[in-house]
CSV table of C-alpha atoms in Angstrom, one decimal:
chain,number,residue,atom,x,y,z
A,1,UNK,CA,0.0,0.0,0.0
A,2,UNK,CA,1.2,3.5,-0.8
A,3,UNK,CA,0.3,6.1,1.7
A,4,UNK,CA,0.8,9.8,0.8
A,5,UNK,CA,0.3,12.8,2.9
A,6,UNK,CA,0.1,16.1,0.9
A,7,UNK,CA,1.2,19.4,2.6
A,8,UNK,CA,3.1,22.3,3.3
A,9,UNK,CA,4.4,20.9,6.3
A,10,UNK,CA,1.6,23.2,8.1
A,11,UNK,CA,0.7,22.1,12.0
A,12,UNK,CA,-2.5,19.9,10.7
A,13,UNK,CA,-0.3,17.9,8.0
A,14,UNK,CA,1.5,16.8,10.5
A,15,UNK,CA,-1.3,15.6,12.9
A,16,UNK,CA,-2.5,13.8,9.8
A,17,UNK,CA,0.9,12.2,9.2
A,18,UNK,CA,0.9,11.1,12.9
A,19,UNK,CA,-2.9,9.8,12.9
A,20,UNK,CA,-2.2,7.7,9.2
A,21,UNK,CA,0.8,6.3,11.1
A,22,UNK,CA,-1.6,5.2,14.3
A,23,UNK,CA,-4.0,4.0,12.0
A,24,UNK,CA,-1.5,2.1,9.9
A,25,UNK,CA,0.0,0.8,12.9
A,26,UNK,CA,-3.4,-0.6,14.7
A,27,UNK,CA,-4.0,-2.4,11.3
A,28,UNK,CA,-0.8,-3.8,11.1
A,29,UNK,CA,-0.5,-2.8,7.6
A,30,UNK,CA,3.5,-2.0,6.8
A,31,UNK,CA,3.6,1.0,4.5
A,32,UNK,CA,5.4,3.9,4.6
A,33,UNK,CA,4.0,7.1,4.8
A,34,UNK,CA,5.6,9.8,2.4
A,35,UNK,CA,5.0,13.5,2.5
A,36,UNK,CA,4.7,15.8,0.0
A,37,UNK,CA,5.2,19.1,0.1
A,38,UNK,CA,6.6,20.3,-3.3
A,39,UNK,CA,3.7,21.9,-4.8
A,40,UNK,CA,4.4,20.4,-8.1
A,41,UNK,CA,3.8,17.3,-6.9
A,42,UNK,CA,0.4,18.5,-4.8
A,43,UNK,CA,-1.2,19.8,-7.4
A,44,UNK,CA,-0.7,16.4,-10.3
A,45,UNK,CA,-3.3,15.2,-7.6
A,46,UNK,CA,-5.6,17.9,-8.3
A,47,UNK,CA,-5.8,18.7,-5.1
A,48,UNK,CA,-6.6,22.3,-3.5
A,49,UNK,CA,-7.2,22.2,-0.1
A,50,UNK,CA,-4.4,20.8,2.2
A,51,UNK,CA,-3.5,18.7,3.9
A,52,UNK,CA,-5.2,15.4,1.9
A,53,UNK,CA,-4.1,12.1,2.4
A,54,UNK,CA,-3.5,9.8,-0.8
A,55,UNK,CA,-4.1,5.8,-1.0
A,56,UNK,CA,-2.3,4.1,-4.3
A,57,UNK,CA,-2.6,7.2,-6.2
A,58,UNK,CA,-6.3,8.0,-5.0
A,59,UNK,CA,-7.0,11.4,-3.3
A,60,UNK,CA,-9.5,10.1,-0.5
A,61,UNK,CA,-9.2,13.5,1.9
A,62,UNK,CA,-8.7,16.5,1.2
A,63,UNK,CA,-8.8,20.0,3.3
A,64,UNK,CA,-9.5,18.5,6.6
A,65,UNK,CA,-8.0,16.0,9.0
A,66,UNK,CA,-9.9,13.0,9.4
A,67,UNK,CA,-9.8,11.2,13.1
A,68,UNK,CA,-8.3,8.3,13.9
A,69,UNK,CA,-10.9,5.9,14.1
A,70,UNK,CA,-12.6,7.0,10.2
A,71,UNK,CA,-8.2,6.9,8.9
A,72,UNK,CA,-8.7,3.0,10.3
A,73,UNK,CA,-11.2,2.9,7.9
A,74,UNK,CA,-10.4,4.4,5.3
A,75,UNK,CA,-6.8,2.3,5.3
A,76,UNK,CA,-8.7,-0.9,6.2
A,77,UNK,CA,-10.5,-0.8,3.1
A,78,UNK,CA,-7.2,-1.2,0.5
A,79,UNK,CA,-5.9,-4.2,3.1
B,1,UNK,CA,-32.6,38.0,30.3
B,2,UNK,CA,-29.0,36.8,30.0
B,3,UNK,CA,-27.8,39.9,31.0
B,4,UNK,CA,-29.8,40.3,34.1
B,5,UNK,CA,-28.8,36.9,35.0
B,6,UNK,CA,-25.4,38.3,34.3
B,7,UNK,CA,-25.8,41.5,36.8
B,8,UNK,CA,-27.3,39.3,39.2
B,9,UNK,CA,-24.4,36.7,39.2
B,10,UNK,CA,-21.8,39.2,39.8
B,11,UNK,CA,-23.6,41.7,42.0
B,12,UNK,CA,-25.7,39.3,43.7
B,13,UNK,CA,-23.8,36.0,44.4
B,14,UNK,CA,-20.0,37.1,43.5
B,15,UNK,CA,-20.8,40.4,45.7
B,16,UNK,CA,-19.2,42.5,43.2
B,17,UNK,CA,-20.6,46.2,43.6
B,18,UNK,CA,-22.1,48.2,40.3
B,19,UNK,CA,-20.4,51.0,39.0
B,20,UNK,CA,-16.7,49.7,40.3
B,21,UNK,CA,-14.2,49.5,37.7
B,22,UNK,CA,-13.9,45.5,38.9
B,23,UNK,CA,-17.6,44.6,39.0
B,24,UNK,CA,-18.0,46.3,35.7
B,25,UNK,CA,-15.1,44.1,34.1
B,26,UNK,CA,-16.2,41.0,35.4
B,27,UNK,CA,-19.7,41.5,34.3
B,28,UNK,CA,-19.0,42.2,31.1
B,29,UNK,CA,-16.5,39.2,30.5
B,30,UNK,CA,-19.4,36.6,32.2
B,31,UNK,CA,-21.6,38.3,29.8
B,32,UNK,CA,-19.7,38.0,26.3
B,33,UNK,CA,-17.4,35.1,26.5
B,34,UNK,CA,-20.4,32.3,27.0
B,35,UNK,CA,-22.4,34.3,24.2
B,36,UNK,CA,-20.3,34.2,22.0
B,37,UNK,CA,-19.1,30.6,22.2
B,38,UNK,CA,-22.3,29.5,22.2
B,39,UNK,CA,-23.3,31.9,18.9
B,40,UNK,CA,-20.5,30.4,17.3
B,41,UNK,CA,-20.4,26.7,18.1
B,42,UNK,CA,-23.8,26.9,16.2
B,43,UNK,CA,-23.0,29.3,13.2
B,44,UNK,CA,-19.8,27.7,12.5
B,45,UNK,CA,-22.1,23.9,12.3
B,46,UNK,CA,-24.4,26.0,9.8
B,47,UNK,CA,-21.8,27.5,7.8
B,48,UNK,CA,-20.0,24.3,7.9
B,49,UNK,CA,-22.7,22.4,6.6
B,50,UNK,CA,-23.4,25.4,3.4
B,51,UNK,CA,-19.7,24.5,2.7
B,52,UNK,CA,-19.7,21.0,2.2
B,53,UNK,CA,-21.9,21.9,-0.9
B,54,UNK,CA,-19.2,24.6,-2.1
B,55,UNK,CA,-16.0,22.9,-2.3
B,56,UNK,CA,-13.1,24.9,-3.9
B,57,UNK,CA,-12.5,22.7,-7.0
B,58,UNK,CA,-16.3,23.3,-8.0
B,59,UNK,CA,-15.6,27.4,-7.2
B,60,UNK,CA,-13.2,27.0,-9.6
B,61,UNK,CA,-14.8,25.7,-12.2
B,62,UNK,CA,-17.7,28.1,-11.5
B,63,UNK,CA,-15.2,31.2,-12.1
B,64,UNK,CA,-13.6,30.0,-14.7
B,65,UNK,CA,-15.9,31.1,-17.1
B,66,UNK,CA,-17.9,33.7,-17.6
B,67,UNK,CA,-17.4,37.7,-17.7
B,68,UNK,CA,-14.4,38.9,-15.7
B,69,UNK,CA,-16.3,41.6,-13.4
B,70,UNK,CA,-19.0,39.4,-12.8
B,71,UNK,CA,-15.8,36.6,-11.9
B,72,UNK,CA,-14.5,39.5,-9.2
B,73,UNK,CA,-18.5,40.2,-7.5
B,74,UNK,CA,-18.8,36.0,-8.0
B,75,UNK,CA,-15.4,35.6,-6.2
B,76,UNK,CA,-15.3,37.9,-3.5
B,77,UNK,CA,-19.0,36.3,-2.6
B,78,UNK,CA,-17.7,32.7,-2.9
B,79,UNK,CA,-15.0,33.6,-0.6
B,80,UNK,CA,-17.4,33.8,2.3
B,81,UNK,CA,-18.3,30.3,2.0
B,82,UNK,CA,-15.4,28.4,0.6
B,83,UNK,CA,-13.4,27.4,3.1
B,84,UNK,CA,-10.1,28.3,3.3
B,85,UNK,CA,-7.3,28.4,5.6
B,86,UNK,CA,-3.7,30.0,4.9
B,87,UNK,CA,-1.9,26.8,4.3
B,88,UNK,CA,-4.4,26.2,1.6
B,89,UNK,CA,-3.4,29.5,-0.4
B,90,UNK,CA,-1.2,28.4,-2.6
B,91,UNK,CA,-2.8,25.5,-4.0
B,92,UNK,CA,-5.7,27.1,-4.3
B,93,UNK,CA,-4.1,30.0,-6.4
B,94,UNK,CA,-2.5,27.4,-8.5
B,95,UNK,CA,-5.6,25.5,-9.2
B,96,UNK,CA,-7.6,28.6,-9.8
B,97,UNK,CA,-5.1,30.3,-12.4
B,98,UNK,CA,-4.5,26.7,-14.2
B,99,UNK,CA,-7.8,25.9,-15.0
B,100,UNK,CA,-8.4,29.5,-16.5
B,101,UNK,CA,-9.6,31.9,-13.7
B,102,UNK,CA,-8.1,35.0,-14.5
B,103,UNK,CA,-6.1,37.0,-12.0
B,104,UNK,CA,-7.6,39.8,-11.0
B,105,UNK,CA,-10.8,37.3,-9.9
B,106,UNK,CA,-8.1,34.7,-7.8
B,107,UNK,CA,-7.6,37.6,-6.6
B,108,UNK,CA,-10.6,38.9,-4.9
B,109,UNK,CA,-11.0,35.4,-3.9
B,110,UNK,CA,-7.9,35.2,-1.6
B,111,UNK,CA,-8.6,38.4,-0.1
B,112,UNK,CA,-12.6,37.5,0.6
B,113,UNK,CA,-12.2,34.3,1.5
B,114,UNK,CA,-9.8,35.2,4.7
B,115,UNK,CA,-11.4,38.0,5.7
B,116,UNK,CA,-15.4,37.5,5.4
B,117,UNK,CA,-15.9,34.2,7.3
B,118,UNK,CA,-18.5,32.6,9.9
B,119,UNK,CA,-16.3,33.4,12.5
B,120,UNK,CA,-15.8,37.1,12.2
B,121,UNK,CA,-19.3,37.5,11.4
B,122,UNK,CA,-20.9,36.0,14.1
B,123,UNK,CA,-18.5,37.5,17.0
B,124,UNK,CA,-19.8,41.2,15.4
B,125,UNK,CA,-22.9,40.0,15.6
B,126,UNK,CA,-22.6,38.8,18.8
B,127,UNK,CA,-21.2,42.1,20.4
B,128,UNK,CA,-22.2,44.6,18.1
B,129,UNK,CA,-25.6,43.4,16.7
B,130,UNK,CA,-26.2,42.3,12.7
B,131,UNK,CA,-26.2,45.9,11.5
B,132,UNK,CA,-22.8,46.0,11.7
B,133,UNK,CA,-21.9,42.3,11.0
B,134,UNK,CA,-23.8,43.0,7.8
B,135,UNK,CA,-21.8,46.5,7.1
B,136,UNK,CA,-18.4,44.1,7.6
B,137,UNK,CA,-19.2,41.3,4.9
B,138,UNK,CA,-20.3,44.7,2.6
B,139,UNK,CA,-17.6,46.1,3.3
B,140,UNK,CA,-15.1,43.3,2.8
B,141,UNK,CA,-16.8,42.2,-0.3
B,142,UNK,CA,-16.3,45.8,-1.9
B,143,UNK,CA,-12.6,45.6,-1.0
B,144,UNK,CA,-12.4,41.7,-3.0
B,145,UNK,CA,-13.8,43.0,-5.5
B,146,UNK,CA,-12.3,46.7,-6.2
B,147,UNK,CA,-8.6,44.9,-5.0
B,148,UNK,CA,-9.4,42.5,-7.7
B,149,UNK,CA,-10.8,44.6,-11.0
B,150,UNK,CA,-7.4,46.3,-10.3
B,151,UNK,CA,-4.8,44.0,-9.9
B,152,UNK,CA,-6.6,42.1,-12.9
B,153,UNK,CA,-6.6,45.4,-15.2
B,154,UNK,CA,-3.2,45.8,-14.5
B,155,UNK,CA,-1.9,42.6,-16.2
B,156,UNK,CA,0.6,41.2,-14.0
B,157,UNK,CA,0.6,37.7,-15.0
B,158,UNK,CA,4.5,38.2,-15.6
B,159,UNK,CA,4.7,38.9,-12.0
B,160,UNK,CA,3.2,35.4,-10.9
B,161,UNK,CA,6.4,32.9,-10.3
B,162,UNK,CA,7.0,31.0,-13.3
B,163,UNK,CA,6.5,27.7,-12.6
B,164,UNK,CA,3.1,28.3,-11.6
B,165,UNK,CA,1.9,28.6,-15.5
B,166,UNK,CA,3.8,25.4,-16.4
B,167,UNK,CA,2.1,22.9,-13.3
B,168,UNK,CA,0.1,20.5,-14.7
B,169,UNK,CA,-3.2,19.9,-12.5
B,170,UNK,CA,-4.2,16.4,-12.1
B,171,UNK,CA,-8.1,15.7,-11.6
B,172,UNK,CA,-8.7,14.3,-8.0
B,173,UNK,CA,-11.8,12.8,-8.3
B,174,UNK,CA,-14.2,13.3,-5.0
B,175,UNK,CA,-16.9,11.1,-4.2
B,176,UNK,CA,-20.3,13.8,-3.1
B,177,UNK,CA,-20.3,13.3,0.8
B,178,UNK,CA,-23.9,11.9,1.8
B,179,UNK,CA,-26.1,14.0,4.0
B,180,UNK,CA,-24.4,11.9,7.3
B,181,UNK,CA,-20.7,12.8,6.0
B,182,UNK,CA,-22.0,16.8,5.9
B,183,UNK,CA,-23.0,16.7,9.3
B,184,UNK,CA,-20.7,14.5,11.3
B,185,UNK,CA,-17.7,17.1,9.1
B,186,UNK,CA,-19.7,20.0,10.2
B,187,UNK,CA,-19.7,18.6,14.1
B,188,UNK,CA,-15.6,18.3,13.4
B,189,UNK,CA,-15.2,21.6,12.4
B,190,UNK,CA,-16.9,23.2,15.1
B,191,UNK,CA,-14.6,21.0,17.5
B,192,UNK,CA,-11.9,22.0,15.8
B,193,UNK,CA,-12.7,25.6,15.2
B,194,UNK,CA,-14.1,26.1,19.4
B,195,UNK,CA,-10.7,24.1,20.5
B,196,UNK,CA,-8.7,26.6,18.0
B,197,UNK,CA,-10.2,30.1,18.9
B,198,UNK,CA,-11.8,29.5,22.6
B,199,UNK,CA,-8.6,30.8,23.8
B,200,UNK,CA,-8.4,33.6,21.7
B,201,UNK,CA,-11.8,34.4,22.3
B,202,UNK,CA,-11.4,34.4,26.0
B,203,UNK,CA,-8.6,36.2,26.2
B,204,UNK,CA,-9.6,39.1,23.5
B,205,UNK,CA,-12.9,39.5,25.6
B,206,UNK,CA,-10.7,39.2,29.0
B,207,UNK,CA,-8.7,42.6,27.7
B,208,UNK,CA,-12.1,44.4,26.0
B,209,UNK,CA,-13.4,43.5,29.7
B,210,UNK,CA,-10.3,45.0,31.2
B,211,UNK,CA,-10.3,48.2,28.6
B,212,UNK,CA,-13.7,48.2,29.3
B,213,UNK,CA,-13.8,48.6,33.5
B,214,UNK,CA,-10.0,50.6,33.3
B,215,UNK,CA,-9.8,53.0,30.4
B,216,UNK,CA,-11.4,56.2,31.0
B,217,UNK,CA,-14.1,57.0,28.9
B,218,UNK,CA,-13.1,58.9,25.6
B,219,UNK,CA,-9.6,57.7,26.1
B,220,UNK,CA,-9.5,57.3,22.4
B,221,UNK,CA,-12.0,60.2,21.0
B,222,UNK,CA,-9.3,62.2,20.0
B,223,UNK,CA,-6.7,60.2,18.9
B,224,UNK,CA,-9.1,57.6,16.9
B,225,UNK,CA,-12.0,59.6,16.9
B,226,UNK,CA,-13.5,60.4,13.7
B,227,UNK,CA,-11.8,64.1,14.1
B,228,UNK,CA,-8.3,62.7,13.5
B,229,UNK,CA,-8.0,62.0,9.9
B,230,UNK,CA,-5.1,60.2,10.3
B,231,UNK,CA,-6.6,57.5,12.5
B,232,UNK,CA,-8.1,55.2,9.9
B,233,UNK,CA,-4.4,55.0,7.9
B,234,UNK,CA,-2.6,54.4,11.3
B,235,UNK,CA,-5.0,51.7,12.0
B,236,UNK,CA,-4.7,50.2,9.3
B,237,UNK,CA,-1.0,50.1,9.3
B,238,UNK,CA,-0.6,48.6,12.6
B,239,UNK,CA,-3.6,45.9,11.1
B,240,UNK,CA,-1.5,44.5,8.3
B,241,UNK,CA,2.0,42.8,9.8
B,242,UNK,CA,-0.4,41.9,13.1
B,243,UNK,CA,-1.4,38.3,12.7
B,244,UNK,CA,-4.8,36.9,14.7
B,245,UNK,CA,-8.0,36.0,13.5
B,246,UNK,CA,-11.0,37.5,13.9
B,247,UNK,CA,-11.9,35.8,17.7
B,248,UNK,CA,-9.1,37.5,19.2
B,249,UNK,CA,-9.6,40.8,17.3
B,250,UNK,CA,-13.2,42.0,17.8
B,251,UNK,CA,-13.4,42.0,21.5
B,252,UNK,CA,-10.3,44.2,21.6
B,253,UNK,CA,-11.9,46.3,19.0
B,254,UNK,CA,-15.1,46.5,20.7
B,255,UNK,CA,-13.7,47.8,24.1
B,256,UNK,CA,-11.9,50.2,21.5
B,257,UNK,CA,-15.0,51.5,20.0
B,258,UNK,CA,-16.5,51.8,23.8
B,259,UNK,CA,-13.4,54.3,24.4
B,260,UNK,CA,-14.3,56.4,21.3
B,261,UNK,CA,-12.9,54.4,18.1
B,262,UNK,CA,-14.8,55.9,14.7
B,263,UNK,CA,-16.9,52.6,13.4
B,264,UNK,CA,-14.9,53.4,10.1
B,265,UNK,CA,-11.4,53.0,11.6
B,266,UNK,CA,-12.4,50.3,13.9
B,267,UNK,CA,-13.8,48.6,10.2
B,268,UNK,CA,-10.4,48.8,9.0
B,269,UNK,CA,-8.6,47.6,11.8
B,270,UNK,CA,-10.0,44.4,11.6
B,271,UNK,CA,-9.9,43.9,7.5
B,272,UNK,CA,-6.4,44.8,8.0
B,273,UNK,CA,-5.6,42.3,10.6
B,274,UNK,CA,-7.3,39.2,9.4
B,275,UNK,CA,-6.7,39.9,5.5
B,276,UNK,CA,-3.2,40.6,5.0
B,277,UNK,CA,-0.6,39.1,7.4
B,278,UNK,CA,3.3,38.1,7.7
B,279,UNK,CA,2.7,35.0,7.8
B,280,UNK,CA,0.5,35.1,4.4
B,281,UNK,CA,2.8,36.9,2.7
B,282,UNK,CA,5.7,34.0,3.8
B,283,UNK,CA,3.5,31.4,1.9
B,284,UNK,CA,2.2,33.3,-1.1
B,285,UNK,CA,6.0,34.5,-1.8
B,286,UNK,CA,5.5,30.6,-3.3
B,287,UNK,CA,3.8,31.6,-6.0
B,288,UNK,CA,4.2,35.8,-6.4
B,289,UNK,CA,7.4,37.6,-7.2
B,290,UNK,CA,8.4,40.5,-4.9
B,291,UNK,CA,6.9,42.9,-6.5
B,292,UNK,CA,3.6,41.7,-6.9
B,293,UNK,CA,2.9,40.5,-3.4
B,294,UNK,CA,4.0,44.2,-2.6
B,295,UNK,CA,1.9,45.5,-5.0
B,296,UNK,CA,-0.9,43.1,-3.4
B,297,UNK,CA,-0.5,44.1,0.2
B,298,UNK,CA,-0.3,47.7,-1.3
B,299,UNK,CA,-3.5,48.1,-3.2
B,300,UNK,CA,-5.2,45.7,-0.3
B,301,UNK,CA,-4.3,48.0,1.9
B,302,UNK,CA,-5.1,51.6,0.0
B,303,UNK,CA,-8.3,50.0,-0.5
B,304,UNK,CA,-9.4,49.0,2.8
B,305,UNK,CA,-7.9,52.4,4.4
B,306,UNK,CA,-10.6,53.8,1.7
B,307,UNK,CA,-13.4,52.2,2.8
B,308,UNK,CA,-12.3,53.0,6.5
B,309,UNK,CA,-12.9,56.7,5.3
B,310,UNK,CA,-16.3,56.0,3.5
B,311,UNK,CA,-17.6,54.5,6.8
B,312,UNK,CA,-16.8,57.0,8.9
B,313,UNK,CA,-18.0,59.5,6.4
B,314,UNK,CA,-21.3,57.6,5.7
B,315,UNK,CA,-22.1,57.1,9.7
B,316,UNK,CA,-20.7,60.5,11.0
């Protein structure tokens, strides 16, 4: 699984990095989490509202950071 | 009623007398701090929930065609109701110009969007009644779109870093949230905007309670009174490098006005303050050369001193 983070490196990418990384871990999935912060590479996602998390190439949040418990989700769901 | 149970819960059980500079303080801090939490807690879900239906890529492609004046009136109103935070600046201004909004009309986004929100609108409606909330989003509307119809008539799309024109911007494909997605992001946000701005709030109506009980009366008439015409440029001066939303602002401003700040001036304090900051000028040096973020700060300034002015002329 490839988990992205897209940011500025702004205070809520980084709670977002943290929480994927929780939710990662209580799923026992082993995947690293990159972040982006080059806007070059944001914006191939189409994305416009930071931070948004990416799942194998698929923008599934952007603008907001989801808790821990709907991340578990979310990263359950490409197991 | 809340403010008799106010008077009687600091005269009656705290024992503090009427009329003292410390009865008076506390009074008015019991009386505004749980009013205005509890005003916004249930804006911000409202707002929140109008949002969910307004998400920036669809602005986009709502501006992107169409008239270019209409795009600046269009722009500055979508600004109150697109969210936005500073982070998001740049990739918003990137996505806005790539898919063919001119501008002039990105413009008068990025300077509505910051400046007209939930937040300042219900703390002025909160503690100085919806005339003058609704004079604010006027007033910051006019200074989107007048910023913008100039910036964009000067053609500075050579100004504009280069590598903005050359990104390439994929198309993230969103799923429409369900009804049940709206609401439990719209609980979220007022978590997250209460657990972000409580302490601001609190403490801005701490110091407008302290201005309030301490300052003598028509401490500022002269110096910020509408006499001085100086007042409104000052203001607005001392506004721009400051960097605080609008929670922490309007209390301070209201114990302000109380002393003798001119509507007008008080007006342009707050634009200035929660439209153009350090910090936002850091992060759209991205995507700006030098001398159009100067230029930007310079006309958004000019323009909100002018409306300063027009206030106070209009209500004097």
């Amino acid at each position: 699984m490839d988990v992205k983070i897209l940011g500025s490196g702004c205070c809520n990418c980084n709670t977002l990095e943290q929480n994927a990384k929780e939710a990662l871990a209580e799923l026992e999935i082993s995947a690293e989490v990159a972040h982006v912060t080059d806007f070059r590479e944001i914006m191939k996602y189409g994305v416009m509202r930071t931070p948004a998390l990416v799942v194998d190439g698929q923008v599934k949040v952007a603008g907001r950071v989801p808790t821990k418990a709907e991340l578990v989700k979310l990263l359950g769901e490409g197991k | 009623m809340w403010l008799a149970f106010v008077k009687w819960l600091s005269f009656s059980v705290l024992g503090l007398s009427p009329g003292t500079r410390f009865g008076e303080a506390v009074a008015f801090f019991l009386y505004d701090a749980p009013k205005v939490l509890f005003l916004l807690a249930t804006v911000v879900f409202i707002v929140a929930v109008i949002r969910s239906f307004f998400p920036p890529e669809r602005t986009k492609r709502i501006l992107a065609g169409g008239n270019e004046y209409a795009g600046n009136v269009l722009a500055a109103l979508l600004g109150i109701v697109t969210p936005f935070c500073s982070c998001s600046a740049v990739p918003l201004f990137i996505g806005f110009l790539e898919s063919g909004v001119p501008l002039g009309v990105t413009f008068s986004f990025l300077i509505s969007s910051p400046m007209v929100n939930e937040v300042a609108l219900v703390l002025l409606w909160g503690l100085f009644g919806w005339k003058v909330a609704l004079l604010y989003v006027a007033a910051g509307v006019s200074v989107a779109i007048v910023a913008g119809i100039i910036i964009g008539r000067l053609h500075l799309e050579r100004w504009v870093e280069d590598y903005v024109w050359e990104i390439q911007v994929g198309n993230a494909d969103m799923p429409n949230p369900t009804w049940a997605e709206r609401l439990a992001c719209a609980r979220g946000y007022v978590k997250e905007i209460l657990r972000k701005v409580w302490l601001y709030v609190v403490i801005g109506i701490g110091v407008g309670a302290f201005i309030h009980g301490y300052a003598p009366e028509n401490l500022l008439a002269r110096v910020a009174g509408k006499a001085n015409p100086l007042a409104v440029p000052v203001a607005v001066l001392i506004g721009v490098p400051l960097y605080s939303n609008a929670a922490g602002t309007i209390p301070i401003v209201k114990a302000l006005m109380e002393k003798g700040m001119a509507m007008g001036t008080a007006l342009s304090f707050m634009m200035a303050v929660t439209a153009l900051s350090l910090p936002e000028a850091i992060i759209l040096r991205k995507v700006l050369k030098p001398k159009l973020l100067t230029l930007f700060f310079g006309i958004g300034a000019v323009t909100i001193t002018a409306i300063g002015y027009l206030f106070n002329w209009l209500l004097g």
